[in-house]
Amino acid sequence: MTRTKRGNFFIHLLLIAVALTTIFPFYWMITTSIKPSDAIFQVPPQLVPKSFTLEYFPKVFELMPMARAYLNSTKIAVLVTVGTLLTSSIAAYAFAKIKFKGSGALFAVFLATLMIPGQVTLIPLYILFSKFNWIDTHLPLIVPAIMINAYGVFMIKQFMGGIPNAYLESAKIDGASHPRIYWQIVMPLCKPAVITLGLFTFIGNWNNFFGPLIFLNSENKFTVPLIISSFKGVYTVDWGLLMAASTVAIVPIIILYLLTQKYYVQGIAMSGIKG
Amino acid sequence: MQGVSKLNKRENFWGYLFISPQIIGLLAFVLFPVAMSFYLMFTEWDFTNSPKWIGMDNFNVIFHEENFYYALRNTLYFVLGIVPVTTAISLGMALLTNRAIKGLSIYKAAFFLPMVTSSVAIVLVWYWVFAPDIGLLNNFLDAIGITGPNWLTEAFWARIAIIIMSTWQGMGYYYLIFLAGLKGIPEDYYEAAEIDGAGKMRQFFNITLPLLSPTTFFIIVTMLIGVFNLFQESFILTAGGPAFSTYTLVMYIYDLAFRYFRMGEAAVVSVVLFVIVLIVTFIQFKLSKRWVNYID
């Protein structure tokens, strides 16, 4: 008994040490963003700020179109999330619960595309979107993300596979069509998987840097990550300002994450261990 | 009979209808572009004039360009640095915490935080942590009597900096996957081993490691693919420098295509990257037959 207790004590020490390493950069970011510049450059650094300033935060919004970027990022992430949840859940339903010709082979094709890195499709997509006159609009960031999400189809299909067919049979006997069974019976049961995929999609698209970097040119169309990268380009060592910009970008995501935290752990347990 | 075929028709109709948006997306935004990449490899194209078929010339140019070899070498360097370190740390943590621990869900939330915020903003925070003289890391090293290097301006240390940051970002995620994998190993295997008098070490090597191998395999394959595509870490933190020491293959593709408008050559490098990842994954699948065990 005492042996396990002591063991647990050391494990807690270790866990606290690791948790400190993961949290500390965020703490450092926030404290730097509220320190006056002489305090920022002080050696050794003040771990707990002794004086406060909020001078950097208004600058974040004045020097760059940050408010606009917020709107852009939110718009893109919301549209993609809603769209992808719909398209991937109906496809998942078809693969899991409808016996149609060729479903096995088509599903295998979906799984195979998980292997294709985005870089191979990047240049042709750029060409395609410039033919559509989509460059410097948000469409290249929204439409493909809604139309193809092999990972999402896979994840929800795995979850739907676990719903007993008996649940559907009685509805079928009552004459319910597939759209009704999908919406009224299967989807409510898939809530955890749908919420998890929704969160992953929202945050993934919010954080996306490569796509916006390539497809957007005008500053008023920029997303938050692009604006952050512009800050670094212009105000290279203005640490207070850079950290204030990072704080503005990260804190909402941290709040969203803390509110929805259990779904991530669940989702990873759901999708990770499929040998 | 007629009823059955009518039913089949209806099933087919709804099946195809339900998958149609994703199938169209798959064709338009994945399969068509991949095919086009294979065509572009053999053309010269600056984006303004129409593409001109030039056979293998692009390969010739790329394979004689120094930047290609820098990018390839650095990418391999990152793979060899990040994958083993991250795997070891996340596996070690999962093994230690695979038991009843008070407040584990709070620790888990903390470990996963870097993954959620893996945006450009967090790279910027590391840029500040690694800053010379006044950066957090060098101050910390100073406090324990070590003079820290110029992290981002010395080739060797710039690479180490990217490895540290990437490990920091990924370890929480892989830790959770390892932990889920450990939870999936049935208790009775250990009970049976206990009865047979097998010690903790034997249990670890004869039960835990083999039965965890599908998870380990999944983690290594996904992490490899991720690290081969490393981009924003180098792009923001070091801009590929100093002297191309952190320049990656994806940065090279980006430069060729969107800075120099050498589309054909960019397509060559993207396909080379794809083929490398395929070969590495294929080798892993082959090797996995020797060390991965699936429970039926």
Coordinates of C-alpha atoms in Angstrom, one line a residue:
Chain A
M1 CA 0.0 0.0 0.0
T2 CA 2.6 2.5 1.0
R3 CA 4.7 1.5 -1.9
T4 CA 2.0 2.4 -4.4
K5 CA 1.3 5.6 -2.6
R6 CA 4.9 6.7 -2.9
G7 CA 4.8 5.5 -6.5
N8 CA 1.8 7.7 -7.1
F9 CA 3.5 10.7 -5.4
F10 CA 6.4 10.5 -7.9
I11 CA 4.1 10.1 -10.8
H12 CA 2.2 13.2 -9.7
L13 CA 5.5 15.1 -9.5
L14 CA 6.4 14.0 -13.0
L15 CA 2.9 14.7 -14.4
I16 CA 3.1 18.2 -12.8
A17 CA 6.5 18.8 -14.4
V18 CA 5.2 17.8 -17.8
A19 CA 2.0 19.8 -17.4
L20 CA 4.1 22.8 -16.5
T21 CA 6.1 22.5 -19.7
T22 CA 3.0 22.4 -21.8
I23 CA 1.3 25.3 -20.0
F24 CA 4.2 27.6 -19.3
P25 CA 4.7 28.9 -22.8
F26 CA 1.1 30.1 -22.7
Y27 CA 1.6 31.7 -19.3
W28 CA 4.7 33.4 -20.7
M29 CA 2.9 34.6 -23.7
I30 CA 0.1 36.2 -21.7
T31 CA 2.4 37.8 -19.1
T32 CA 4.7 39.2 -21.8
S33 CA 1.7 40.7 -23.5
I34 CA 0.9 42.8 -20.4
K35 CA 4.4 43.8 -19.4
P36 CA 5.7 47.3 -20.1
S37 CA 8.7 47.1 -22.5
D38 CA 11.4 47.8 -19.9
A39 CA 10.0 44.8 -17.9
I40 CA 10.1 42.6 -21.0
F41 CA 13.8 43.3 -21.6
Q42 CA 14.7 42.8 -17.9
V43 CA 17.3 40.1 -17.1
P44 CA 16.6 37.8 -15.2
P45 CA 13.0 38.0 -16.4
Q46 CA 10.1 38.7 -14.1
L47 CA 8.2 35.5 -13.8
V48 CA 5.3 37.3 -12.2
P49 CA 4.8 40.7 -13.8
K50 CA 5.4 43.6 -11.3
S51 CA 3.7 46.2 -13.5
F52 CA 1.0 46.0 -16.0
T53 CA 0.1 47.7 -19.3
L54 CA -2.6 47.1 -21.8
E55 CA -1.0 49.3 -24.4
Y56 CA -0.3 46.4 -26.9
F57 CA -3.8 45.1 -27.2
P58 CA -5.4 48.1 -29.0
K59 CA -2.4 48.2 -31.3
V60 CA -3.0 44.6 -32.3
F61 CA -6.3 45.8 -33.8
E62 CA -5.0 49.2 -35.1
L63 CA -1.8 48.1 -36.9
M64 CA -3.4 45.1 -38.8
P65 CA -7.0 44.3 -39.7
M66 CA -7.2 41.8 -36.8
A67 CA -11.0 42.3 -36.2
R68 CA -11.6 41.6 -39.8
A69 CA -9.4 38.5 -39.7
Y70 CA -11.4 37.2 -36.8
L71 CA -14.6 37.5 -38.7
N72 CA -13.0 35.8 -41.8
S73 CA -11.6 32.9 -39.7
T74 CA -14.9 32.4 -37.9
K75 CA -16.9 32.5 -41.1
I76 CA -14.7 30.0 -42.8
A77 CA -14.5 27.6 -39.8
V78 CA -18.2 27.7 -39.2
L79 CA -19.2 27.1 -42.8
V80 CA -16.7 24.3 -43.2
T81 CA -17.7 22.7 -40.0
V82 CA -21.5 22.7 -40.7
G83 CA -20.9 21.6 -44.3
T84 CA -18.5 18.8 -43.6
L85 CA -20.6 17.4 -40.8
L86 CA -23.5 17.1 -43.2
T87 CA -21.6 15.6 -46.2
S88 CA -19.5 13.2 -44.2
S89 CA -22.3 12.0 -42.0
I90 CA -24.6 11.2 -44.9
A91 CA -21.7 9.4 -46.6
A92 CA -20.9 7.6 -43.4
Y93 CA -24.5 6.6 -43.0
A94 CA -24.5 5.2 -46.6
F95 CA -21.4 3.2 -46.0
A96 CA -22.5 1.9 -42.6
K97 CA -26.2 1.3 -43.0
I98 CA -27.2 1.1 -46.7
K99 CA -26.4 -2.0 -48.8
F100 CA -25.6 -0.5 -52.1
K101 CA -23.5 -1.9 -55.0
G102 CA -19.8 -1.3 -54.7
S103 CA -19.9 0.3 -51.3
G104 CA -16.9 -1.8 -50.0
A105 CA -14.7 -0.8 -52.9
L106 CA -15.7 2.9 -52.7
F107 CA -15.0 3.0 -49.0
A108 CA -11.5 1.5 -49.6
V109 CA -10.9 4.3 -52.1
F110 CA -11.8 6.8 -49.4
L111 CA -9.4 5.2 -46.9
A112 CA -6.6 5.2 -49.5
T113 CA -6.9 9.0 -50.0
L114 CA -6.0 9.5 -46.4
M115 CA -2.5 8.6 -47.5
I116 CA -2.2 11.3 -50.1
P117 CA -0.4 14.4 -48.7
G118 CA -2.0 17.7 -49.4
Q119 CA 1.2 18.9 -51.2
V120 CA 0.6 16.6 -54.2
T121 CA -2.8 18.2 -54.9
L122 CA -1.7 21.7 -54.0
I123 CA -0.4 23.0 -57.4
P124 CA -3.2 21.5 -59.6
L125 CA -5.8 22.9 -57.1
Y126 CA -4.2 26.3 -57.3
I127 CA -4.5 26.2 -61.1
L128 CA -8.0 24.9 -60.9
F129 CA -9.1 27.7 -58.5
S130 CA -7.4 30.3 -60.6
K131 CA -9.5 29.1 -63.6
F132 CA -12.6 29.4 -61.4
N133 CA -11.4 33.0 -60.5
W134 CA -11.4 31.8 -56.8
I135 CA -7.9 33.1 -56.0
D136 CA -8.0 35.8 -53.3
T137 CA -11.5 34.7 -52.2
H138 CA -12.4 32.3 -49.3
L139 CA -13.9 29.7 -51.6
P140 CA -10.8 27.6 -52.0
L141 CA -10.7 27.3 -48.2
I142 CA -14.4 26.4 -47.9
V143 CA -15.6 24.3 -50.8
P144 CA -13.0 21.5 -50.9
A145 CA -13.0 21.2 -47.1
I146 CA -16.8 20.7 -47.2
M147 CA -16.8 18.4 -50.2
I148 CA -14.0 15.9 -49.2
N149 CA -13.3 14.8 -45.6
A150 CA -12.2 11.1 -45.8
Y151 CA -11.1 11.2 -42.2
G152 CA -14.6 12.5 -41.1
V153 CA -16.4 9.8 -43.2
F154 CA -14.1 7.1 -41.7
M155 CA -14.6 8.3 -38.1
I156 CA -18.4 8.6 -38.2
K157 CA -18.7 5.4 -40.1
Q158 CA -16.8 3.6 -37.4
F159 CA -19.2 5.0 -34.8
M160 CA -22.4 4.3 -36.8
G161 CA -21.1 0.7 -37.3
G162 CA -21.6 0.3 -33.6
I163 CA -25.3 1.1 -33.7
P164 CA -27.3 -2.2 -33.8
N165 CA -29.3 -2.7 -37.0
A166 CA -32.3 -3.7 -34.9
Y167 CA -32.8 0.0 -34.1
L168 CA -33.3 0.7 -37.8
E169 CA -35.4 -2.4 -38.7
S170 CA -38.5 -1.4 -36.9
A171 CA -38.5 2.0 -38.5
K172 CA -38.0 0.4 -41.9
I173 CA -41.0 -1.9 -41.3
D174 CA -43.0 1.2 -40.4
G175 CA -42.0 2.5 -43.9
A176 CA -39.5 5.1 -42.9
S177 CA -37.1 6.2 -45.7
H178 CA -33.3 6.4 -45.3
P179 CA -33.3 10.2 -44.9
R180 CA -35.7 9.9 -42.0
I181 CA -33.8 7.0 -40.4
Y182 CA -30.6 8.9 -40.8
W183 CA -31.9 12.1 -39.2
Q184 CA -34.3 10.8 -36.6
I185 CA -32.7 7.6 -35.4
V186 CA -29.0 7.4 -36.3
M187 CA -27.8 11.0 -36.0
P188 CA -29.1 11.5 -32.4
L189 CA -27.2 8.4 -31.4
C190 CA -24.0 9.7 -33.1
K191 CA -23.9 12.9 -31.1
P192 CA -20.6 12.3 -29.4
A193 CA -18.8 11.4 -32.7
V194 CA -20.5 14.3 -34.5
I195 CA -19.5 16.8 -31.8
T196 CA -15.9 15.5 -31.7
L197 CA -15.6 15.7 -35.5
G198 CA -17.1 19.2 -35.4
L199 CA -14.6 20.4 -32.9
F200 CA -11.7 18.9 -34.7
T201 CA -12.9 20.5 -38.0
F202 CA -13.6 23.9 -36.5
I203 CA -10.2 24.2 -34.8
G204 CA -8.3 22.6 -37.6
N205 CA -9.7 25.1 -40.1
W206 CA -9.3 28.0 -37.7
N207 CA -5.6 27.1 -37.3
N208 CA -5.0 26.4 -41.0
F209 CA -2.1 28.4 -42.3
F210 CA -0.9 26.8 -45.5
G211 CA -4.2 27.2 -47.5
P212 CA -4.8 30.9 -46.6
L213 CA -1.1 31.6 -47.3
I214 CA -1.4 30.4 -50.8
F215 CA -4.9 31.4 -51.8
L216 CA -5.2 34.8 -50.2
N217 CA -3.5 38.0 -51.3
S218 CA -5.4 41.0 -49.9
E219 CA -5.1 41.9 -46.3
N220 CA -8.8 42.4 -45.7
K221 CA -9.4 38.7 -46.7
F222 CA -6.6 37.4 -44.3
T223 CA -7.4 34.9 -41.6
V224 CA -6.0 35.1 -38.0
P225 CA -2.9 32.9 -38.6
L226 CA -2.0 35.0 -41.7
I227 CA -2.3 38.2 -39.7
I228 CA -0.1 36.7 -37.0
S229 CA 2.5 35.8 -39.5
S230 CA 2.4 39.4 -40.9
F231 CA 2.9 40.7 -37.5
K232 CA 6.1 38.7 -37.1
G233 CA 7.2 39.9 -40.5
V234 CA 6.8 43.6 -39.7
Y235 CA 7.4 43.9 -35.9
T236 CA 10.2 41.3 -35.6
V237 CA 11.3 41.9 -32.0
D238 CA 8.5 44.0 -30.6
W239 CA 7.8 41.2 -28.1
G240 CA 5.0 42.8 -26.2
L241 CA 3.1 43.4 -29.4
L242 CA 3.8 40.0 -30.9
M243 CA 2.7 38.2 -27.7
A244 CA -0.4 40.4 -27.5
A245 CA -1.3 39.3 -31.0
S246 CA -0.7 35.7 -30.2
T247 CA -2.8 36.0 -27.1
V248 CA -5.7 37.5 -29.1
A249 CA -5.4 34.6 -31.5
I250 CA -5.0 31.8 -29.0
V251 CA -7.1 32.6 -26.0
P252 CA -10.6 32.1 -27.6
I253 CA -9.4 28.7 -28.9
I254 CA -8.2 27.8 -25.4
I255 CA -11.6 28.8 -23.9
L256 CA -13.4 26.7 -26.5
Y257 CA -11.1 23.8 -25.8
L258 CA -11.5 24.0 -22.0
L259 CA -15.3 24.0 -22.4
T260 CA -15.3 21.0 -24.7
Q261 CA -12.3 19.2 -23.4
K262 CA -13.9 15.8 -22.8
Y263 CA -14.9 15.4 -26.4
Y264 CA -11.3 15.5 -27.6
V265 CA -10.1 12.7 -25.2
Q266 CA -13.2 10.7 -26.3
G267 CA -12.6 11.3 -29.9
I268 CA -9.0 10.3 -29.8
A269 CA -9.9 7.1 -28.0
M270 CA -12.5 6.6 -30.7
S271 CA -10.4 7.1 -33.8
G272 CA -6.9 6.3 -32.6
I273 CA -6.9 2.6 -32.0
K274 CA -8.0 1.0 -35.2
G275 CA -4.9 -1.2 -35.9
Chain B
M1 CA -38.2 -11.6 -56.9
Q2 CA -39.5 -8.4 -58.3
G3 CA -39.9 -6.9 -54.8
V4 CA -36.3 -7.7 -54.0
S5 CA -34.8 -6.1 -57.1
K6 CA -37.0 -3.0 -56.5
L7 CA -35.7 -2.9 -52.9
N8 CA -32.1 -3.2 -54.2
K9 CA -32.7 -0.4 -56.6
R10 CA -34.0 1.8 -53.9
E11 CA -31.0 1.0 -51.7
N12 CA -28.6 1.8 -54.5
F13 CA -30.3 5.0 -55.1
W14 CA -30.1 6.3 -51.6
G15 CA -26.6 4.9 -51.2
Y16 CA -25.2 6.8 -54.2
L17 CA -27.2 9.9 -53.4
F18 CA -25.8 10.0 -49.9
I19 CA -22.2 9.5 -50.9
S20 CA -22.4 11.8 -54.0
P21 CA -21.2 15.1 -52.4
Q22 CA -18.1 13.3 -51.0
I23 CA -17.5 11.3 -54.2
I24 CA -17.6 14.5 -56.3
G25 CA -15.2 16.2 -53.8
L26 CA -12.9 13.2 -54.0
L27 CA -12.9 13.3 -57.8
A28 CA -12.6 17.0 -58.2
F29 CA -10.3 17.9 -55.3
V30 CA -8.1 14.8 -54.8
L31 CA -8.0 12.3 -57.7
F32 CA -8.1 14.8 -60.5
P33 CA -5.4 17.0 -58.9
V34 CA -3.2 14.0 -58.2
A35 CA -3.4 12.9 -61.9
M36 CA -2.7 16.4 -63.0
S37 CA 0.4 16.6 -60.8
F38 CA 1.7 13.6 -62.6
Y39 CA 1.2 15.4 -65.9
L40 CA 2.6 18.7 -64.8
M41 CA 5.9 17.0 -63.8
F42 CA 6.7 16.7 -67.5
T43 CA 5.8 20.2 -68.5
E44 CA 7.4 23.6 -68.3
W45 CA 5.0 26.1 -67.0
D46 CA 5.3 29.6 -65.5
F47 CA 1.6 30.1 -65.1
T48 CA 1.3 32.8 -67.7
N49 CA 2.1 30.8 -70.9
S50 CA 0.4 27.5 -71.6
P51 CA 2.2 24.3 -70.3
K52 CA 4.9 22.9 -72.7
W53 CA 5.8 19.2 -72.7
I54 CA 9.5 18.8 -71.9
G55 CA 9.8 15.2 -70.9
M56 CA 12.3 14.5 -68.1
D57 CA 13.9 17.9 -68.0
N58 CA 12.3 19.0 -64.7
F59 CA 13.8 15.9 -63.0
N60 CA 17.2 16.8 -64.4
V61 CA 16.9 20.4 -63.0
I62 CA 15.6 19.3 -59.6
F63 CA 18.1 16.5 -59.1
H64 CA 21.0 19.0 -59.8
E65 CA 19.7 21.7 -57.5
E66 CA 21.4 22.0 -54.2
N67 CA 18.3 23.2 -52.4
F68 CA 16.6 20.0 -53.2
Y69 CA 19.3 18.1 -51.3
Y70 CA 19.3 20.6 -48.4
A71 CA 15.5 20.2 -48.1
L72 CA 15.6 16.4 -48.4
R73 CA 18.4 16.1 -45.8
N74 CA 16.7 18.4 -43.3
T75 CA 13.4 16.7 -43.7
L76 CA 15.0 13.3 -43.0
Y77 CA 16.8 14.9 -40.0
F78 CA 13.5 16.1 -38.6
V79 CA 11.9 12.7 -39.1
L80 CA 14.8 11.0 -37.3
G81 CA 14.7 13.5 -34.5
I82 CA 11.0 14.1 -33.9
V83 CA 9.5 10.6 -34.4
P84 CA 11.7 8.6 -31.9
V85 CA 11.7 11.3 -29.3
T86 CA 8.0 12.0 -29.4
T87 CA 7.2 8.3 -29.4
A88 CA 9.5 7.6 -26.4
I89 CA 8.1 10.4 -24.3
S90 CA 4.5 9.8 -25.0
L91 CA 4.8 6.0 -24.6
G92 CA 6.7 6.5 -21.3
M93 CA 4.1 8.8 -19.9
A94 CA 1.3 6.5 -21.0
L95 CA 2.9 3.5 -19.3
L96 CA 3.4 5.5 -16.0
T97 CA -0.2 6.8 -16.0
N98 CA -2.0 3.6 -17.0
R99 CA -3.6 3.2 -13.5
A100 CA -6.0 5.0 -11.3
I101 CA -4.5 8.5 -10.8
K102 CA -6.4 11.3 -9.1
G103 CA -6.9 14.3 -11.4
L104 CA -5.6 12.5 -14.5
S105 CA -8.2 14.2 -16.6
I106 CA -6.8 17.6 -15.6
Y107 CA -3.3 16.5 -16.6
K108 CA -4.7 15.1 -19.9
A109 CA -6.3 18.5 -20.6
A110 CA -3.0 20.3 -20.0
F111 CA -1.0 17.8 -22.2
F112 CA -3.3 18.2 -25.1
L113 CA -3.4 22.0 -25.0
P114 CA -0.4 22.5 -27.4
M115 CA -2.1 20.3 -30.0
V116 CA -5.3 22.4 -30.1
T117 CA -3.4 25.7 -30.4
S118 CA -0.9 24.4 -32.9
S119 CA -1.3 27.5 -34.9
V120 CA 1.1 30.1 -36.2
A121 CA 0.5 32.0 -32.9
I122 CA 2.2 29.3 -30.9
V123 CA 5.2 29.2 -33.2
L124 CA 5.5 32.9 -32.5
V125 CA 5.5 32.2 -28.7
W126 CA 8.4 29.7 -29.2
Y127 CA 10.2 32.3 -31.3
W128 CA 10.1 34.4 -28.2
V129 CA 11.1 31.5 -25.9
F130 CA 14.1 30.8 -28.1
A131 CA 15.1 34.5 -28.4
P132 CA 18.8 35.1 -27.7
D133 CA 19.9 36.9 -24.5
I134 CA 16.4 37.7 -23.2
G135 CA 14.5 34.6 -24.3
L136 CA 12.9 32.4 -21.6
L137 CA 14.9 29.3 -22.4
N138 CA 18.3 30.9 -22.3
N139 CA 17.4 32.7 -19.1
F140 CA 16.4 29.4 -17.6
L141 CA 19.6 27.8 -18.7
D142 CA 21.6 30.7 -17.4
A143 CA 19.9 30.2 -14.0
I144 CA 21.2 26.6 -13.8
G145 CA 24.7 27.7 -15.0
I146 CA 24.6 26.8 -18.7
T147 CA 25.2 29.3 -21.4
G148 CA 22.5 28.8 -23.9
P149 CA 23.3 28.7 -27.7
N150 CA 21.9 31.1 -30.2
W151 CA 19.0 28.9 -30.9
L152 CA 17.7 30.2 -34.1
T153 CA 20.9 31.4 -35.8
E154 CA 23.1 28.4 -35.5
A155 CA 22.4 25.6 -37.9
F156 CA 22.6 22.8 -35.4
W157 CA 20.6 24.5 -32.7
A158 CA 18.0 25.8 -35.0
R159 CA 17.2 22.2 -36.0
I160 CA 17.1 21.2 -32.3
A161 CA 14.8 24.1 -31.6
I162 CA 12.3 22.8 -34.2
I163 CA 12.6 19.3 -32.8
I164 CA 11.9 20.5 -29.3
M165 CA 8.9 22.6 -30.4
S166 CA 7.4 19.8 -32.5
T167 CA 7.8 17.3 -29.8
W168 CA 6.2 19.7 -27.3
Q169 CA 3.2 20.1 -29.7
G170 CA 2.7 16.4 -30.5
M171 CA 3.4 14.5 -27.3
G172 CA 0.1 15.1 -25.6
Y173 CA -1.9 13.8 -28.6
Y174 CA 0.2 10.7 -29.0
Y175 CA 0.2 10.1 -25.2
L176 CA -3.7 10.0 -25.3
I177 CA -3.6 7.5 -28.2
F178 CA -1.0 5.3 -26.4
L179 CA -3.1 5.5 -23.2
A180 CA -6.3 4.5 -25.1
G181 CA -4.3 1.6 -26.6
L182 CA -3.1 0.4 -23.1
K183 CA -6.6 0.6 -21.8
G184 CA -7.6 -1.8 -24.6
I185 CA -5.4 -4.6 -23.4
P186 CA -7.6 -7.0 -21.5
E187 CA -6.9 -7.3 -17.7
D188 CA -7.1 -11.1 -17.7
Y189 CA -3.9 -11.3 -19.7
Y190 CA -2.0 -9.8 -16.8
E191 CA -3.9 -11.9 -14.2
A192 CA -3.0 -15.1 -16.1
A193 CA 0.6 -14.0 -16.2
E194 CA 0.5 -13.1 -12.5
I195 CA -0.7 -16.7 -11.8
D196 CA 2.1 -18.1 -13.9
G197 CA 4.5 -16.1 -11.8
A198 CA 5.7 -13.7 -14.5
G199 CA 7.3 -10.6 -13.1
K200 CA 6.5 -7.0 -14.1
M201 CA 9.4 -6.9 -16.6
R202 CA 8.3 -10.1 -18.3
Q203 CA 4.7 -8.8 -18.4
F204 CA 5.8 -5.6 -20.0
F205 CA 7.9 -7.3 -22.7
N206 CA 5.6 -10.3 -23.3
I207 CA 2.1 -8.7 -22.9
T208 CA 2.2 -4.9 -23.0
L209 CA 4.6 -4.2 -25.9
P210 CA 3.2 -6.9 -28.2
L211 CA -0.4 -6.1 -27.6
L212 CA 0.3 -2.3 -27.8
S213 CA 2.1 -2.8 -31.2
P214 CA -0.9 -1.9 -33.4
T215 CA -1.2 1.4 -31.6
T216 CA 2.5 2.0 -31.8
F217 CA 2.4 1.2 -35.5
F218 CA -0.5 3.6 -36.1
I219 CA 1.3 6.3 -34.2
I220 CA 4.6 5.9 -36.0
V221 CA 3.0 5.9 -39.5
T222 CA 0.8 9.0 -38.8
M223 CA 3.7 10.9 -37.2
L224 CA 6.0 10.1 -40.1
I225 CA 3.6 11.4 -42.6
G226 CA 3.1 14.5 -40.5
V227 CA 6.8 15.2 -40.1
F228 CA 7.5 14.7 -43.8
N229 CA 5.1 17.5 -44.4
L230 CA 6.7 19.9 -41.9
F231 CA 6.2 23.5 -43.0
Q232 CA 4.9 26.2 -40.8
E233 CA 7.3 25.5 -37.9
S234 CA 10.3 26.2 -40.2
F235 CA 8.5 28.8 -42.2
I236 CA 7.7 31.0 -39.2
L237 CA 10.4 30.1 -36.7
T238 CA 13.5 30.2 -38.9
A239 CA 12.3 30.9 -42.4
G240 CA 14.3 27.8 -43.4
G241 CA 17.6 29.3 -42.1
P242 CA 20.3 29.8 -41.1
A243 CA 21.8 28.9 -44.4
F244 CA 19.0 26.5 -45.4
S245 CA 19.6 24.3 -42.3
T246 CA 15.9 24.0 -41.5
Y247 CA 14.6 24.3 -45.0
T248 CA 12.1 21.4 -45.7
L249 CA 10.7 19.7 -48.8
V250 CA 7.4 21.4 -48.4
M251 CA 9.1 24.8 -48.1
Y252 CA 11.0 24.0 -51.3
I253 CA 7.7 23.1 -53.1
Y254 CA 6.2 26.4 -51.8
D255 CA 9.2 28.4 -53.1
L256 CA 9.3 26.8 -56.5
A257 CA 5.6 27.1 -57.1
F258 CA 4.6 30.4 -55.5
R259 CA 7.8 32.4 -55.5
Y260 CA 9.4 31.4 -58.7
F261 CA 6.3 30.1 -60.5
R262 CA 8.2 27.0 -61.6
M263 CA 5.1 24.8 -61.5
G264 CA 6.4 21.8 -63.3
E265 CA 9.4 21.5 -61.1
A266 CA 7.3 22.1 -58.0
A267 CA 5.1 19.2 -59.1
V268 CA 8.2 17.0 -59.4
V269 CA 9.2 17.7 -55.8
S270 CA 5.6 17.1 -54.6
V271 CA 5.5 13.8 -56.3
V272 CA 8.9 12.9 -55.0
L273 CA 7.8 13.7 -51.5
F274 CA 4.6 11.6 -52.0
V275 CA 6.7 8.6 -53.3
I276 CA 9.1 8.8 -50.4
V277 CA 6.2 8.8 -47.9
L278 CA 4.6 5.9 -49.8
I279 CA 7.8 3.9 -49.8
V280 CA 8.5 4.5 -46.1
T281 CA 4.9 3.6 -45.2
F282 CA 5.1 0.5 -47.4
I283 CA 8.3 -0.6 -45.7
Q284 CA 6.7 -0.1 -42.3
F285 CA 3.7 -2.2 -43.3
K286 CA 6.1 -4.9 -44.4
L287 CA 8.2 -4.7 -41.3
S288 CA 5.0 -4.6 -39.2
K289 CA 4.3 -8.2 -40.0
R290 CA 7.3 -9.1 -37.8
W291 CA 6.4 -7.0 -34.8
V292 CA 2.8 -6.0 -34.8
N293 CA 0.3 -8.4 -33.2
Y294 CA -3.4 -8.0 -33.6
I295 CA -5.8 -9.5 -31.0
D296 CA -8.7 -11.2 -32.8

